XYZ file of C-alpha atoms in Angstrom:
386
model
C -44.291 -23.588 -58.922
C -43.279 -26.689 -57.615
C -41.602 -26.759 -53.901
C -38.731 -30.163 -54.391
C -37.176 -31.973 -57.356
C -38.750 -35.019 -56.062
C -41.838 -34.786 -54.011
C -41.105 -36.883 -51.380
C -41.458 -36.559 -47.640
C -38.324 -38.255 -46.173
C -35.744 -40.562 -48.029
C -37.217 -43.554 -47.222
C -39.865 -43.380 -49.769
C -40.205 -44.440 -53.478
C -38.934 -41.391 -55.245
C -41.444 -39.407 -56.580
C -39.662 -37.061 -59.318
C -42.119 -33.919 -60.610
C -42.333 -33.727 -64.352
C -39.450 -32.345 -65.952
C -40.566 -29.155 -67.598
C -42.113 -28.114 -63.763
C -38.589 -28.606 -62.920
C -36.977 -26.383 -65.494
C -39.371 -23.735 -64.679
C -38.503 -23.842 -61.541
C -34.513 -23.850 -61.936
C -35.410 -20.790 -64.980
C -37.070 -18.626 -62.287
C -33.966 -18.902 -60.328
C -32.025 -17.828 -63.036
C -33.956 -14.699 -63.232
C -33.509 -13.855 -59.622
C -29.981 -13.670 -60.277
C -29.394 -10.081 -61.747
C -31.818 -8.533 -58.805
C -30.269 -10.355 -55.432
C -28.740 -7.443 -54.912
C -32.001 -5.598 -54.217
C -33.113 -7.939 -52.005
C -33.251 -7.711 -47.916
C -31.610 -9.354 -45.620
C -35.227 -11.245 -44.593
C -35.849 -12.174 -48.739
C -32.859 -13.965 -48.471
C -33.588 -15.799 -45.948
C -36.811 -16.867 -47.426
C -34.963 -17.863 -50.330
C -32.475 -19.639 -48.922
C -34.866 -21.881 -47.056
C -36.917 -22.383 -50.842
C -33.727 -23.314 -52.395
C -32.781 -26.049 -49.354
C -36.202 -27.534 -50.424
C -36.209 -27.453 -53.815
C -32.712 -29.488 -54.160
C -33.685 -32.223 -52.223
C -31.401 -34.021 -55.188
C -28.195 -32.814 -55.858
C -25.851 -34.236 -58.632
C -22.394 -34.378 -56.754
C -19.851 -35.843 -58.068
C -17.713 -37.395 -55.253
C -14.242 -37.417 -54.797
C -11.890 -38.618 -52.429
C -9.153 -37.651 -54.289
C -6.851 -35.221 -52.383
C -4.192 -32.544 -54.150
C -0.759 -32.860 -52.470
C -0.986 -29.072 -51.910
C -3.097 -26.209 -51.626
C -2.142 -22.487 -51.991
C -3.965 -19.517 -50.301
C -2.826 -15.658 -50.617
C -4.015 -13.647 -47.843
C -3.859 -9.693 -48.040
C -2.118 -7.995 -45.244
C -3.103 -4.873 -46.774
C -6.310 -5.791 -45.983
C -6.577 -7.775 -42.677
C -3.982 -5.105 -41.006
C -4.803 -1.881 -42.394
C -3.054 1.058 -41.204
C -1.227 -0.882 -39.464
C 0.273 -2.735 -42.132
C 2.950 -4.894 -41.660
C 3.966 -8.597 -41.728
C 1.107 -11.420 -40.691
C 2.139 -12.834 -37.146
C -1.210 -15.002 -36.278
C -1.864 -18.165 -38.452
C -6.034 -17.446 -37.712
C -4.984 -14.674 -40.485
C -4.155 -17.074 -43.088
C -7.351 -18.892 -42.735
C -11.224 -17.690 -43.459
C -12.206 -14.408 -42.229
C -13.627 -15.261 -38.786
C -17.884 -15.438 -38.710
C -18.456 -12.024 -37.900
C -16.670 -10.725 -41.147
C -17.592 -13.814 -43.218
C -19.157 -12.340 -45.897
C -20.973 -14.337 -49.279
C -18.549 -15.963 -51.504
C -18.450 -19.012 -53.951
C -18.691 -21.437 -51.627
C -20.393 -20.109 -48.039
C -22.769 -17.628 -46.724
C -22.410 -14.930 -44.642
C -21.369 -16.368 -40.901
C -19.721 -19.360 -42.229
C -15.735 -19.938 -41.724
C -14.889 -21.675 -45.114
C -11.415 -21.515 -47.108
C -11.122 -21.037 -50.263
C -7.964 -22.246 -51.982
C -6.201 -22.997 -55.191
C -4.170 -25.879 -56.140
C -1.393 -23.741 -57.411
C 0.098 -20.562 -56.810
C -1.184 -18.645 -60.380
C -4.379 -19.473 -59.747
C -4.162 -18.066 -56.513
C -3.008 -15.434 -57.975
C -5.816 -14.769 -60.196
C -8.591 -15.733 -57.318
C -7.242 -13.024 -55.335
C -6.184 -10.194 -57.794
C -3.452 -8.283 -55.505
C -3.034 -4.665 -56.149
C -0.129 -2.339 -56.941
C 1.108 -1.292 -53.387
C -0.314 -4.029 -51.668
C 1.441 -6.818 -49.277
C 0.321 -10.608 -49.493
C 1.127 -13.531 -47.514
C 1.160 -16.586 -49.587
C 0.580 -19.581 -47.199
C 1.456 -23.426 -48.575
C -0.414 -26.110 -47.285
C 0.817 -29.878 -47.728
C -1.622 -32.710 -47.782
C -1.018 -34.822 -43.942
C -0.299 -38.445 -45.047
C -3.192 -40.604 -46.160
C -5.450 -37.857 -45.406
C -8.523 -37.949 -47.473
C -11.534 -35.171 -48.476
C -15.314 -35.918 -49.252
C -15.236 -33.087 -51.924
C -18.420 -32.324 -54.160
C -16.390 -31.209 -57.599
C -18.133 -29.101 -59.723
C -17.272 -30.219 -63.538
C -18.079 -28.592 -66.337
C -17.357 -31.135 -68.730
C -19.561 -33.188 -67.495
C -21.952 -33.066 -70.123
C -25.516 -35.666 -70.636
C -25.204 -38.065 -73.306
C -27.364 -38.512 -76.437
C -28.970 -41.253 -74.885
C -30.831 -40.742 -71.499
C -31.899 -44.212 -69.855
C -34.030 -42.795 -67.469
C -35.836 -40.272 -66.422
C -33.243 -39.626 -63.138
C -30.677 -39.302 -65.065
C -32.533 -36.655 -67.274
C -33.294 -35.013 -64.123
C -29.277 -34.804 -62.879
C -27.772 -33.475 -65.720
C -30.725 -30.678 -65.845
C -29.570 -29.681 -62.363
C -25.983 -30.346 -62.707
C -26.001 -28.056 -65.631
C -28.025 -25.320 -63.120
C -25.278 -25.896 -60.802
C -21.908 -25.519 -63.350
C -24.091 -22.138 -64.044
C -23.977 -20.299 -60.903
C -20.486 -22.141 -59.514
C -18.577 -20.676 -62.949
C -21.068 -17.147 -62.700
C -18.355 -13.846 -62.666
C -19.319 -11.930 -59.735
C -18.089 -8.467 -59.450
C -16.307 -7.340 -56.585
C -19.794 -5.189 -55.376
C -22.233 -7.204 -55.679
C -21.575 -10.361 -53.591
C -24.972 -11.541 -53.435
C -24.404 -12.838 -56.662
C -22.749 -15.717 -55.143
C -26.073 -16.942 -53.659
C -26.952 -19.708 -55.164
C -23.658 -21.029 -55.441
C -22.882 -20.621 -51.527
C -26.069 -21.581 -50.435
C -26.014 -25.149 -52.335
C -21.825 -24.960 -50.816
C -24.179 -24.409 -47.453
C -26.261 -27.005 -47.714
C -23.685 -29.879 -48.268
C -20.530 -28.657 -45.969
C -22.351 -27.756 -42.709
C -24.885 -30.328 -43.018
C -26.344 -30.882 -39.614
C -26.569 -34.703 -39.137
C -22.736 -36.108 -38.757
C -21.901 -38.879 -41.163
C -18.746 -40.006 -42.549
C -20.186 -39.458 -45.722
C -20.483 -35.637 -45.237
C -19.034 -33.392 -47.639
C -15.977 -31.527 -46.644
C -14.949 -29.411 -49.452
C -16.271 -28.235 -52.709
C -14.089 -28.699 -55.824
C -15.054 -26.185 -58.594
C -12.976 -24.230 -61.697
C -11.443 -21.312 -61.690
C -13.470 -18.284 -63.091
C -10.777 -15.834 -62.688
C -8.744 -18.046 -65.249
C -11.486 -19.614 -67.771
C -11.891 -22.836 -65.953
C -8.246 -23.495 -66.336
C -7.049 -24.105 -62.322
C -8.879 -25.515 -59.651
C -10.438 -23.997 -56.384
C -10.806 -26.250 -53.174
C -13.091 -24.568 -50.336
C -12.618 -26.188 -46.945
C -14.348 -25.738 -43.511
C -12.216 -24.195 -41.490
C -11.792 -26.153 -38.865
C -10.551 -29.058 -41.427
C -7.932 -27.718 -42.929
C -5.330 -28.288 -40.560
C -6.719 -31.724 -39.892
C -5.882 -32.436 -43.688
C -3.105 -30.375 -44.520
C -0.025 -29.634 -43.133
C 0.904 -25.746 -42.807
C 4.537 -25.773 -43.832
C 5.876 -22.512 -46.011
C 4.093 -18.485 -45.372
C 6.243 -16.033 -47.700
C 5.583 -12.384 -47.263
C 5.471 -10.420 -50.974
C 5.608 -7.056 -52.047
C 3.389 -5.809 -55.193
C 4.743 -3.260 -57.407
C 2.491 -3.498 -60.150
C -0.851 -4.976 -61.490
C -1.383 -6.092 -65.519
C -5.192 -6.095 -67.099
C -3.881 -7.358 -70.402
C -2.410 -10.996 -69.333
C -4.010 -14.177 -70.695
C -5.495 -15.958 -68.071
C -4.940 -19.794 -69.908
C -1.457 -19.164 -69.364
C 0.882 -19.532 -66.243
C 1.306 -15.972 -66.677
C 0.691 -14.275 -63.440
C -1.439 -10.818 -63.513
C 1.241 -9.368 -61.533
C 4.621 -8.484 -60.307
C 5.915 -8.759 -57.581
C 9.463 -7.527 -56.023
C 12.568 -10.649 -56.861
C 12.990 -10.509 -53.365
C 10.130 -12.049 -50.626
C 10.898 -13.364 -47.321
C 9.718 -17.341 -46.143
C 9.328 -18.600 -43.108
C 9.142 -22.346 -41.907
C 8.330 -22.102 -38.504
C 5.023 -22.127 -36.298
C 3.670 -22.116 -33.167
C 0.583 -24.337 -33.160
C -0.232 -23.940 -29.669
C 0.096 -20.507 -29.302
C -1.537 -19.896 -33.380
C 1.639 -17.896 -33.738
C 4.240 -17.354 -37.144
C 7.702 -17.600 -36.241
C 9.863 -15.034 -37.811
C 13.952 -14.502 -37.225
C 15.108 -11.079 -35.221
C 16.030 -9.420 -38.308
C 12.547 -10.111 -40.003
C 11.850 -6.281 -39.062
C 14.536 -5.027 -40.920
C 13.958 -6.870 -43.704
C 10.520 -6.329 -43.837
C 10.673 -2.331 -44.352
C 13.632 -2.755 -46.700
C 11.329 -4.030 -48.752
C 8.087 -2.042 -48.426
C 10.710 1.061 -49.018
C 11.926 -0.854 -52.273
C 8.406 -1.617 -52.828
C 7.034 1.810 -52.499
C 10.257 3.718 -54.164
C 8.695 3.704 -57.696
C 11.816 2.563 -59.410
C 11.706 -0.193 -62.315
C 12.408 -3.517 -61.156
C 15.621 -4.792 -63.340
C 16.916 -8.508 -63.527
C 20.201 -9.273 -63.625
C 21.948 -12.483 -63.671
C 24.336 -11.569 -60.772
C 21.684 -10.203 -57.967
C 22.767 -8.664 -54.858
C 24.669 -11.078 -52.787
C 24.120 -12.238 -48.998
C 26.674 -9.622 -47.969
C 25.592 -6.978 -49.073
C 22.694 -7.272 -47.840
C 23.978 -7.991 -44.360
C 25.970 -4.970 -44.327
C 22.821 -2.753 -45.469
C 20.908 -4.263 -42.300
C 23.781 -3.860 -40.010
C 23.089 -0.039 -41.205
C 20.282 0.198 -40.720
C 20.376 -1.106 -37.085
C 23.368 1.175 -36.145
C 21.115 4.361 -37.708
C 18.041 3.792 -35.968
C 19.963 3.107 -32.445
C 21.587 6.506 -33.505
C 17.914 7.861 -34.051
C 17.151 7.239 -31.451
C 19.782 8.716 -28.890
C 21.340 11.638 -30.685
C 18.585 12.279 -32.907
C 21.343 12.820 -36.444
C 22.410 10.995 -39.049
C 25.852 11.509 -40.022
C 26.453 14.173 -42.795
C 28.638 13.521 -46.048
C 31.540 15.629 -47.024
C 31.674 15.025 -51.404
C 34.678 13.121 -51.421
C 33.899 10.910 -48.501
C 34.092 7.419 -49.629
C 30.489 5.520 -49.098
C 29.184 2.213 -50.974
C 25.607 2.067 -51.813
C 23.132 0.143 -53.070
C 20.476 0.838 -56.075
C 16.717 0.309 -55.472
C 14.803 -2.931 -57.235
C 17.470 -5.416 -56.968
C 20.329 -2.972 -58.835
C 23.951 -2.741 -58.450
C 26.083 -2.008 -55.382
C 28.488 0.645 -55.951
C 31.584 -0.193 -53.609
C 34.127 3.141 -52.529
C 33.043 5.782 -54.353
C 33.143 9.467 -53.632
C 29.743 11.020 -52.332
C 29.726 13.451 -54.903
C 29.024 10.862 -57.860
C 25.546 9.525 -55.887
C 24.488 12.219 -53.949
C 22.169 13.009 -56.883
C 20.697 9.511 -56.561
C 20.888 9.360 -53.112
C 18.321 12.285 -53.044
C 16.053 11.091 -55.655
C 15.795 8.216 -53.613
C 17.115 5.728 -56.796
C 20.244 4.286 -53.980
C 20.831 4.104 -50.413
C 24.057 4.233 -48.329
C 24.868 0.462 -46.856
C 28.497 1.176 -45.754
C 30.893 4.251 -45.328
């Protein structure tokens, strides 16, 4: 089989395009490597990797300056922290994994720091798939003014016409229809190496090793996850926050995960609790998240809400600011007491208490113990205020 798309040398030469069926057998025998990368080793990759780096020596990008005012990214804490779950403190976390746990996706290979984002929070959504239990930070990223991207965008309605001119232009929309392929491919979760051909030709045009102002700095392509119906933006890392602005993280609790949502919709495939928790601050020097003093607090009323198995409820008149402020002046006084006398104060049933209902419900204000201790044990309420 033939070894380029055009057999050329260098680019300073006439182009010299093989004949077109030699290059559809070459792009077809691609195609059947696809189901079996996952059987291959670590040192057959790297033999095809080098193939494919020749074989493309012309790509059909179509450039883009164009820039979206903002970019969304969910990162799982569940994930990144582990047993040590909590909330995200470093802004490195928000970012790519770092090289050594860079693994294939869409748009880079394994070792390479690349970001993927969406350009709105349900397709982020959707990208990432959060699970029931699980804690996300959802980091919002706002375009730096006049910034600009040299973004390859993968389209898939870019189709050929009836009429070709020439035989170039034959030749493009052969490999730009090669290239919607494996950029739009569904990979499952366990089998990564599916992404190959996808992050390999990503490879090829973001860490390109001659500098240039003409480099490419992100790939554009359409969201699988939602039938082509958002838009992805994968960055290096080290130019996102040349380009973008980090200004909002929000921490969010997931209490439950939906397989039967349309994906062409704004519907998101989850829930999450009403309440999350935003921050606006950062430490840029120190690659540090700035979070008030009662952040802590807050953080494991929700993860108890979150984990408390109760169904979430709406109402139009949600828990006001006081209330809540009165629960985590509780909850400070009962940990301090924790901690020195070891007890928490016992009820007698017709001691007045107020509490509050799991998932957003009502606060019950002065009534006797008797009425919630049921509740109270079942864990459906809490005591804010005796």
């Amino acid at each position: 089989m033939i070894k380029k798309v055009a057999n050329n040398e260098t680019n300073q030469e006439p182009m010299n395009l093989e004949p077109t069926e030699k290059i559809i057998e070459k792009l077809d025998y691609y195609r059947s490597l696809i189901p079996k990368l996952h059987e291959f080793s670590d040192k057959e990759i790297a033999e095809l990797k080098k193939d494919v780096g020749t074989f493309f020596n012309i790509k059909p990008v179509v450039f883009s300056k164009q820039v979206p005012e903002y970019l969304v990214r969910i990162s799982s804490n569940t994930n990144i922290l582990g047993k040590d779950l909590n909330f995200i403190t470093d802004i490195d976390h928000l970012l790519s994994p770092p090289s050594h746990l860079s693994k294939f996706n869409r748009c880079n290979l394994p070792g390479e720091e690349v970001i993927h984002c969406a350009t709105d929070e349900t397709t982020a959504y959707w990208e990432t798939k959060p699970k029931k239990g699980d804690v996300i930070s959802i980091s919002l990223f706002k375009a730096k003014e006049n910034a600009t991207l040299n973004c390859a965008v993968i389209d898939p309605k870019m189709k050929a016409p009836k009429k070709i001119s020439n035989r170039l232009e034959e030749v493009y929309y052969i490999i730009n229809d090669f290239f919607v392929e494996v950029f739009t491919m569904p990979v499952e979760r366990d089998n990564p190496k599916k992404y190959f051909f996808s992050s390999t030709i990503s490879s090829e045009q973001l860490f390109y090793p001659i500098d240039s102002e003409h480099n490419i700095e992100a790939m554009v392509y359409p969201s699988v996850q939602r039938k082509m119906n958002g838009h992805n933006f994968a960055l290096k890392n080290d130019i996102i926050l040349k380009k973008y602005d980090l200004v909002e993280v929000t921490t969010r609790f997931i209490i439950e995960e939906y397989d039967n949502i349309d994906p062409t919709t704004s519907d998101r495939p989850i829930d999450d609790l009403i309440a999350s928790i935003s921050i606006k601050e950062f430490d840029f020097d120190k690659r540090k998240l700035i979070y008030p003093k009662d952040f802590y607090d807050r953080f494991d009323f929700f993860r108890k809400l979150q984990l408390s198995g109760g169904k979430q409820v709406r109402f139009e008149k949600p828990m006001g600011q006081k209330e809540f402020n009165e629960y985590l002046k509780t909850q400070s006084i009962l940990k301090k007491t924790d901690k020195t006398k070891g007890v928490i104060k016992k009820y007698g049933r017709n001691d007045k208490v107020t509490v509050m209902y799991h998932n957003n419900g009502p606060v019950k204000k002065d009534i006797k113990y008797k009425y919630v201790e049921k509740d109270i044990k079942e864990n459906k309420c809490m005591i804010i205020k005796d």
